[in-house]
């Protein structure tokens, strides 16, 4: 499947006629998956839609800029629409209420509410905006999303990280198997991974020098919003540079292995873009299986496991395949 063509066919018709774009809800944390989404969004807005991104903002923002009617408002996609990540949901609703006269597009999300009351609270806001489009990544999200906006304004769309296209490995493999495991609200208890397999996550890394610069710039922006408005372009560049730094770190983590095991959706997506064989386990609400069922990602590269012990067995079977051995340089 040509994912860029699908993204274009869904998004381009609802983005025509605008001169500028803003992109809100930048990940101020180090989750490589959300930052891969960010980079895919910026790439798509600039190259495919041919719109300049004139302002960016994160979900901690207390003040949102005034915008003209010719500016398109994008809210970053991902898996934080619902009540598992309330900070992002509150910010999303704040933006929707702030710009009733602008077209607002929520870029592809997986929706998951554990509370019907929380769903109703969000829907009360989303239903009142007459020019809000909600893009979602899977069929269950379409079902929920169609209750939050009209069915015509709820669009099925692949993840924006896929707009990045194929990526070359930044490094060659230095180990047979690596497990990238999540340890957050979406984690499932799936037994124990073999201690012989190196594991880790791509969140919780030390703040880099660039990260400190971005944080300092954000503090100044919060303190002097009017004085620094002319530096919006510099802020866009800083955010994109920080996203790229974390993104490259994630690519290196995945590329160190011949086979990757993971329960993170974007580790799966990046393995697809990198061409790395991998084994996936689902998160707490089935996000990966929902996404793969919809978009058939990873065909020929991806296998599914039910727990970490099963994933270890599947990875060993994948490593035994001659095609993987040749690709990794283990045989001539």
CSV table of C-alpha atoms in Angstrom, one decimal:
chain,number,residue,atom,x,y,z
A,1,UNK,CA,0.0,0.0,0.0
A,2,UNK,CA,1.2,3.5,-0.8
A,3,UNK,CA,0.5,5.2,2.5
A,4,UNK,CA,1.5,8.7,1.3
A,5,UNK,CA,-1.1,8.4,-1.5
A,6,UNK,CA,-3.7,7.4,1.0
A,7,UNK,CA,-2.8,10.3,3.4
A,8,UNK,CA,-2.9,12.7,0.4
A,9,UNK,CA,-6.3,11.5,-0.8
A,10,UNK,CA,-7.8,11.9,2.7
A,11,UNK,CA,-6.2,15.2,3.8
A,12,UNK,CA,-5.6,17.3,0.7
A,13,UNK,CA,-9.3,17.9,-0.2
A,14,UNK,CA,-10.0,19.3,3.3
A,15,UNK,CA,-6.8,21.5,3.3
A,16,UNK,CA,-7.3,23.5,0.1
A,17,UNK,CA,-7.7,27.2,0.1
A,18,UNK,CA,-5.5,28.1,3.1
A,19,UNK,CA,-2.3,30.1,3.2
A,20,UNK,CA,-0.7,29.1,6.5
A,21,UNK,CA,-0.8,26.3,9.0
A,22,UNK,CA,-0.2,25.9,12.7
A,23,UNK,CA,0.7,22.6,14.3
A,24,UNK,CA,-0.2,22.2,18.0
A,25,UNK,CA,0.6,19.6,20.7
A,26,UNK,CA,4.3,19.2,20.2
A,27,UNK,CA,5.7,16.3,22.4
A,28,UNK,CA,7.9,18.0,25.0
A,29,UNK,CA,8.9,14.6,26.2
A,30,UNK,CA,11.3,12.0,24.6
A,31,UNK,CA,8.9,9.5,23.2
A,32,UNK,CA,10.4,8.7,19.8
A,33,UNK,CA,7.1,7.5,18.4
A,34,UNK,CA,5.3,10.8,19.0
A,35,UNK,CA,8.2,12.7,17.6
A,36,UNK,CA,8.2,10.5,14.5
A,37,UNK,CA,4.6,11.5,14.0
A,38,UNK,CA,5.5,15.2,14.4
A,39,UNK,CA,8.2,14.9,11.7
A,40,UNK,CA,5.9,13.1,9.4
A,41,UNK,CA,3.3,15.8,9.9
A,42,UNK,CA,5.7,18.7,9.2
A,43,UNK,CA,7.0,16.9,6.1
A,44,UNK,CA,3.5,16.3,4.8
A,45,UNK,CA,2.2,19.8,5.5
A,46,UNK,CA,5.2,21.4,3.8
A,47,UNK,CA,5.9,19.1,0.9
A,48,UNK,CA,2.5,17.7,0.0
A,49,UNK,CA,0.1,20.4,1.1
A,50,UNK,CA,2.7,23.1,0.4
A,51,UNK,CA,1.7,25.2,3.4
A,52,UNK,CA,4.2,27.0,5.7
A,53,UNK,CA,4.0,26.0,9.4
A,54,UNK,CA,4.0,29.5,10.9
A,55,UNK,CA,3.5,28.5,14.6
A,56,UNK,CA,3.9,25.5,16.9
A,57,UNK,CA,2.8,25.0,20.5
A,58,UNK,CA,2.9,22.3,23.2
A,59,UNK,CA,0.1,21.1,25.5
A,60,UNK,CA,1.3,23.1,28.5
A,61,UNK,CA,0.6,26.4,26.7
A,62,UNK,CA,-1.4,28.9,28.7
A,63,UNK,CA,-1.8,31.4,25.8
A,64,UNK,CA,-2.7,30.5,22.2
A,65,UNK,CA,-2.0,33.0,19.4
A,66,UNK,CA,-4.6,34.9,17.4
A,67,UNK,CA,-5.0,33.5,14.0
A,68,UNK,CA,-6.5,34.7,10.7
A,69,UNK,CA,-9.2,32.9,8.9
A,70,UNK,CA,-6.7,31.8,6.2
A,71,UNK,CA,-4.8,29.7,8.8
A,72,UNK,CA,-5.4,26.0,9.1
A,73,UNK,CA,-5.2,24.6,12.6
A,74,UNK,CA,-3.7,21.1,13.0
A,75,UNK,CA,-3.6,19.1,16.2
A,76,UNK,CA,-0.9,16.5,16.3
A,77,UNK,CA,-1.9,12.8,15.8
A,78,UNK,CA,-1.0,9.8,17.9
A,79,UNK,CA,-2.6,7.6,20.6
A,80,UNK,CA,-3.5,10.2,23.2
A,81,UNK,CA,-7.1,10.9,22.3
A,82,UNK,CA,-9.2,9.7,25.2
A,83,UNK,CA,-8.8,9.6,29.0
A,84,UNK,CA,-5.5,7.7,29.4
A,85,UNK,CA,-3.5,10.9,28.7
A,86,UNK,CA,-5.8,13.7,30.1
A,87,UNK,CA,-3.3,16.5,29.6
A,88,UNK,CA,-3.3,16.1,25.9
A,89,UNK,CA,-7.1,15.7,25.7
A,90,UNK,CA,-7.6,18.9,27.8
A,91,UNK,CA,-5.3,20.8,25.5
A,92,UNK,CA,-7.0,19.5,22.4
A,93,UNK,CA,-10.4,20.6,23.7
A,94,UNK,CA,-8.9,24.0,24.6
A,95,UNK,CA,-7.7,24.5,21.0
A,96,UNK,CA,-11.0,23.5,19.6
A,97,UNK,CA,-12.8,26.0,21.8
A,98,UNK,CA,-10.2,28.7,21.1
A,99,UNK,CA,-10.7,28.7,17.3
A,100,UNK,CA,-14.4,28.3,16.4
A,101,UNK,CA,-13.9,30.3,13.2
A,102,UNK,CA,-10.9,28.3,11.9
A,103,UNK,CA,-10.9,24.9,10.3
A,104,UNK,CA,-9.4,22.5,12.8
A,105,UNK,CA,-8.0,19.1,11.8
A,106,UNK,CA,-7.1,16.5,14.4
A,107,UNK,CA,-4.5,14.4,12.6
A,108,UNK,CA,-4.7,10.6,12.8
A,109,UNK,CA,-5.4,9.4,16.3
A,110,UNK,CA,-6.4,6.1,18.0
A,111,UNK,CA,-9.3,6.9,20.3
A,112,UNK,CA,-9.7,5.1,23.6
A,113,UNK,CA,-12.0,6.3,26.5
A,114,UNK,CA,-12.3,4.1,29.6
A,115,UNK,CA,-15.1,6.3,30.9
A,116,UNK,CA,-18.3,7.1,29.1
A,117,UNK,CA,-18.6,10.3,31.1
A,118,UNK,CA,-15.2,11.5,29.9
A,119,UNK,CA,-16.2,10.6,26.3
A,120,UNK,CA,-19.4,12.7,26.7
A,121,UNK,CA,-17.5,15.6,28.1
A,122,UNK,CA,-15.1,15.7,25.1
A,123,UNK,CA,-18.0,15.1,22.7
A,124,UNK,CA,-19.9,18.1,24.0
A,125,UNK,CA,-17.0,20.3,22.9
A,126,UNK,CA,-16.2,18.6,19.6
A,127,UNK,CA,-19.8,18.6,18.4
A,128,UNK,CA,-20.1,22.4,18.8
A,129,UNK,CA,-17.3,23.1,16.4
A,130,UNK,CA,-18.8,23.3,12.9
A,131,UNK,CA,-15.5,23.0,11.0
A,132,UNK,CA,-13.7,20.3,12.9
A,133,UNK,CA,-12.3,17.2,11.1
A,134,UNK,CA,-11.3,14.2,13.1
A,135,UNK,CA,-8.9,11.8,11.5
A,136,UNK,CA,-8.5,8.4,13.1
A,137,UNK,CA,-6.3,5.3,12.5
A,138,UNK,CA,-8.6,2.3,12.9
A,139,UNK,CA,-12.2,1.1,12.7
A,140,UNK,CA,-13.0,1.2,16.4
A,141,UNK,CA,-11.8,4.9,16.5
A,142,UNK,CA,-14.1,5.6,13.5
A,143,UNK,CA,-17.0,4.3,15.6
A,144,UNK,CA,-16.3,6.5,18.5
A,145,UNK,CA,-15.2,9.5,16.4
A,146,UNK,CA,-18.4,9.5,14.5
A,147,UNK,CA,-20.2,10.3,17.7
A,148,UNK,CA,-17.9,13.2,18.4
A,149,UNK,CA,-18.3,14.9,15.0
A,150,UNK,CA,-20.5,14.2,12.1
A,151,UNK,CA,-19.8,11.0,10.2
A,152,UNK,CA,-18.7,13.1,7.1
A,153,UNK,CA,-16.1,14.8,9.2
A,154,UNK,CA,-14.6,11.6,10.8
A,155,UNK,CA,-12.0,10.3,8.3
A,156,UNK,CA,-10.1,7.0,8.4
A,157,UNK,CA,-6.4,7.7,7.8
A,158,UNK,CA,-3.0,6.0,8.4
A,159,UNK,CA,-0.5,7.2,10.9
A,160,UNK,CA,1.4,10.4,9.9
A,161,UNK,CA,4.9,8.8,10.6
A,162,UNK,CA,4.3,6.8,7.4
A,163,UNK,CA,4.6,10.1,5.5
A,164,UNK,CA,8.3,9.8,6.1
A,165,UNK,CA,8.6,6.9,3.7
A,166,UNK,CA,11.4,4.3,3.6
A,167,UNK,CA,14.4,5.0,5.8
A,168,UNK,CA,18.0,3.6,5.6
A,169,UNK,CA,19.5,2.1,8.8
A,170,UNK,CA,21.8,4.6,10.5
A,171,UNK,CA,23.9,1.7,11.8
A,172,UNK,CA,24.3,-2.0,11.1
A,173,UNK,CA,23.1,-4.6,13.6
A,174,UNK,CA,25.4,-5.4,16.5
A,175,UNK,CA,23.2,-8.0,18.2
A,176,UNK,CA,20.7,-10.6,17.2
A,177,UNK,CA,17.6,-9.5,19.2
A,178,UNK,CA,16.6,-6.3,21.0
A,179,UNK,CA,13.3,-5.8,22.9
A,180,UNK,CA,11.9,-2.3,23.0
A,181,UNK,CA,9.3,-2.4,25.9
A,182,UNK,CA,6.9,0.2,27.1
A,183,UNK,CA,6.6,0.9,30.9
A,184,UNK,CA,3.7,3.4,30.9
A,185,UNK,CA,-0.2,3.5,31.2
A,186,UNK,CA,-0.5,1.3,28.1
A,187,UNK,CA,1.7,-1.5,29.3
A,188,UNK,CA,0.3,-5.1,29.6
A,189,UNK,CA,1.5,-7.7,32.0
A,190,UNK,CA,2.9,-10.3,29.6
A,191,UNK,CA,5.2,-12.4,31.7
A,192,UNK,CA,9.0,-12.1,31.7
A,193,UNK,CA,11.4,-11.6,28.8
A,194,UNK,CA,14.4,-13.8,28.7
A,195,UNK,CA,17.3,-12.1,30.6
A,196,UNK,CA,19.6,-13.1,27.6
A,197,UNK,CA,17.8,-10.5,25.4
A,198,UNK,CA,18.8,-6.9,25.8
A,199,UNK,CA,15.8,-4.6,26.4
A,200,UNK,CA,15.0,-1.0,27.0
A,201,UNK,CA,12.6,1.8,26.1
A,202,UNK,CA,13.1,5.0,24.1
A,203,UNK,CA,11.7,7.2,26.9
A,204,UNK,CA,13.4,8.4,30.0
A,205,UNK,CA,16.6,9.6,28.4
A,206,UNK,CA,18.7,12.4,29.8
A,207,UNK,CA,17.9,15.9,28.6
A,208,UNK,CA,20.3,17.0,25.8
A,209,UNK,CA,21.8,20.4,25.3
A,210,UNK,CA,19.2,21.0,22.5
A,211,UNK,CA,16.5,20.0,24.8
A,212,UNK,CA,17.6,22.5,27.4
A,213,UNK,CA,17.6,25.2,24.7
A,214,UNK,CA,14.1,24.4,23.7
A,215,UNK,CA,12.9,24.3,27.3
A,216,UNK,CA,14.5,27.7,27.9
A,217,UNK,CA,12.9,29.2,24.8
A,218,UNK,CA,9.5,27.8,25.9
A,219,UNK,CA,9.8,29.4,29.3
A,220,UNK,CA,10.6,32.8,27.7
A,221,UNK,CA,7.7,32.3,25.3
A,222,UNK,CA,5.3,31.7,28.3
A,223,UNK,CA,6.7,34.8,30.1
A,224,UNK,CA,6.8,37.2,27.2
A,225,UNK,CA,4.3,35.9,24.6
A,226,UNK,CA,3.9,39.2,22.8
A,227,UNK,CA,7.5,40.2,22.7
A,228,UNK,CA,8.6,36.8,21.3
A,229,UNK,CA,5.9,36.4,18.7
A,230,UNK,CA,8.3,37.5,16.0
A,231,UNK,CA,10.5,34.5,16.8
A,232,UNK,CA,7.8,32.0,15.9
A,233,UNK,CA,9.8,30.7,13.0
A,234,UNK,CA,12.8,30.1,15.2
A,235,UNK,CA,10.6,28.1,17.6
A,236,UNK,CA,9.4,25.9,14.7
A,237,UNK,CA,13.0,25.2,13.7
A,238,UNK,CA,14.0,24.4,17.3
A,239,UNK,CA,11.0,22.0,17.8
A,240,UNK,CA,11.8,20.2,14.5
A,241,UNK,CA,15.5,19.9,15.4
A,242,UNK,CA,14.7,18.4,18.8
A,243,UNK,CA,12.2,16.0,17.2
A,244,UNK,CA,14.9,14.9,14.7
A,245,UNK,CA,17.4,14.4,17.4
A,246,UNK,CA,15.1,12.0,19.3
A,247,UNK,CA,14.0,10.4,16.1
A,248,UNK,CA,17.6,9.5,15.1
A,249,UNK,CA,18.2,8.1,18.5
A,250,UNK,CA,15.2,5.8,18.1
A,251,UNK,CA,16.4,4.7,14.6
A,252,UNK,CA,19.7,3.8,16.1
A,253,UNK,CA,18.1,1.8,18.9
A,254,UNK,CA,16.1,-0.3,16.5
A,255,UNK,CA,18.9,-0.7,13.9
A,256,UNK,CA,21.2,-2.3,16.5
A,257,UNK,CA,19.3,-5.6,16.2
A,258,UNK,CA,18.7,-8.1,13.5
A,259,UNK,CA,15.2,-8.8,14.9
A,260,UNK,CA,13.3,-6.4,17.2
A,261,UNK,CA,10.6,-7.4,19.7
A,262,UNK,CA,8.2,-4.6,20.8
A,263,UNK,CA,4.9,-3.6,22.2
A,264,UNK,CA,5.1,0.0,20.9
A,265,UNK,CA,3.1,0.9,17.8
A,266,UNK,CA,5.8,3.3,16.4
A,267,UNK,CA,8.6,0.8,17.0
A,268,UNK,CA,6.6,-1.4,14.6
A,269,UNK,CA,6.0,1.5,12.2
A,270,UNK,CA,9.7,2.5,12.2
A,271,UNK,CA,10.8,-1.1,11.8
A,272,UNK,CA,8.5,-1.2,8.7
A,273,UNK,CA,10.2,1.9,7.3
A,274,UNK,CA,13.6,0.6,8.1
A,275,UNK,CA,13.0,-2.9,6.7
A,276,UNK,CA,13.8,-4.6,10.1
A,277,UNK,CA,12.1,-8.0,10.9
A,278,UNK,CA,10.2,-7.7,14.2
A,279,UNK,CA,7.8,-9.3,16.6
A,280,UNK,CA,4.9,-7.3,18.0
A,281,UNK,CA,2.8,-7.7,21.2
A,282,UNK,CA,-0.2,-5.5,21.8
A,283,UNK,CA,-0.6,-2.6,24.2
A,284,UNK,CA,-3.4,-2.4,26.9
A,285,UNK,CA,-6.2,-1.7,24.5
A,286,UNK,CA,-5.2,-3.5,21.3
A,287,UNK,CA,-3.8,-0.4,19.5
A,288,UNK,CA,-1.2,-2.3,17.4
A,289,UNK,CA,-3.5,-5.1,16.2
A,290,UNK,CA,-6.2,-2.5,15.4
A,291,UNK,CA,-3.8,-0.5,13.3
A,292,UNK,CA,-2.3,-3.5,11.5
A,293,UNK,CA,-5.7,-5.0,10.8
A,294,UNK,CA,-6.7,-1.7,9.1
A,295,UNK,CA,-3.5,-1.0,7.2
A,296,UNK,CA,-1.7,-4.3,6.8
A,297,UNK,CA,1.6,-2.9,7.9
A,298,UNK,CA,4.6,-5.1,8.2
A,299,UNK,CA,3.6,-7.8,5.7
A,300,UNK,CA,6.6,-10.1,5.3
A,301,UNK,CA,8.5,-8.4,8.1
A,302,UNK,CA,6.3,-8.7,11.2
A,303,UNK,CA,5.1,-11.6,13.3
A,304,UNK,CA,2.7,-11.5,16.3
A,305,UNK,CA,3.2,-12.9,19.8
A,306,UNK,CA,1.0,-13.2,22.9
A,307,UNK,CA,3.6,-12.7,25.6
A,308,UNK,CA,7.4,-12.1,26.0
A,309,UNK,CA,8.3,-15.8,26.1
A,310,UNK,CA,6.3,-16.4,23.0
A,311,UNK,CA,8.0,-13.4,21.4
A,312,UNK,CA,11.4,-14.8,22.2
A,313,UNK,CA,10.5,-18.1,20.5
A,314,UNK,CA,9.2,-16.3,17.4
A,315,UNK,CA,12.3,-14.1,17.2
A,316,UNK,CA,14.5,-17.2,17.3
A,317,UNK,CA,12.6,-18.7,14.4
A,318,UNK,CA,13.0,-15.4,12.4
A,319,UNK,CA,16.7,-15.4,13.1
A,320,UNK,CA,17.0,-18.9,11.7
A,321,UNK,CA,15.7,-17.7,8.3
A,322,UNK,CA,18.5,-17.5,5.7
A,323,UNK,CA,17.3,-14.1,4.4
A,324,UNK,CA,17.9,-12.5,7.8
A,325,UNK,CA,21.2,-14.2,8.2
A,326,UNK,CA,22.4,-12.9,4.9
A,327,UNK,CA,21.1,-9.4,5.5
A,328,UNK,CA,22.9,-9.2,8.8
A,329,UNK,CA,26.2,-10.5,7.4
A,330,UNK,CA,26.2,-13.7,9.4
A,331,UNK,CA,26.8,-15.8,6.3
A,332,UNK,CA,28.3,-15.3,2.9
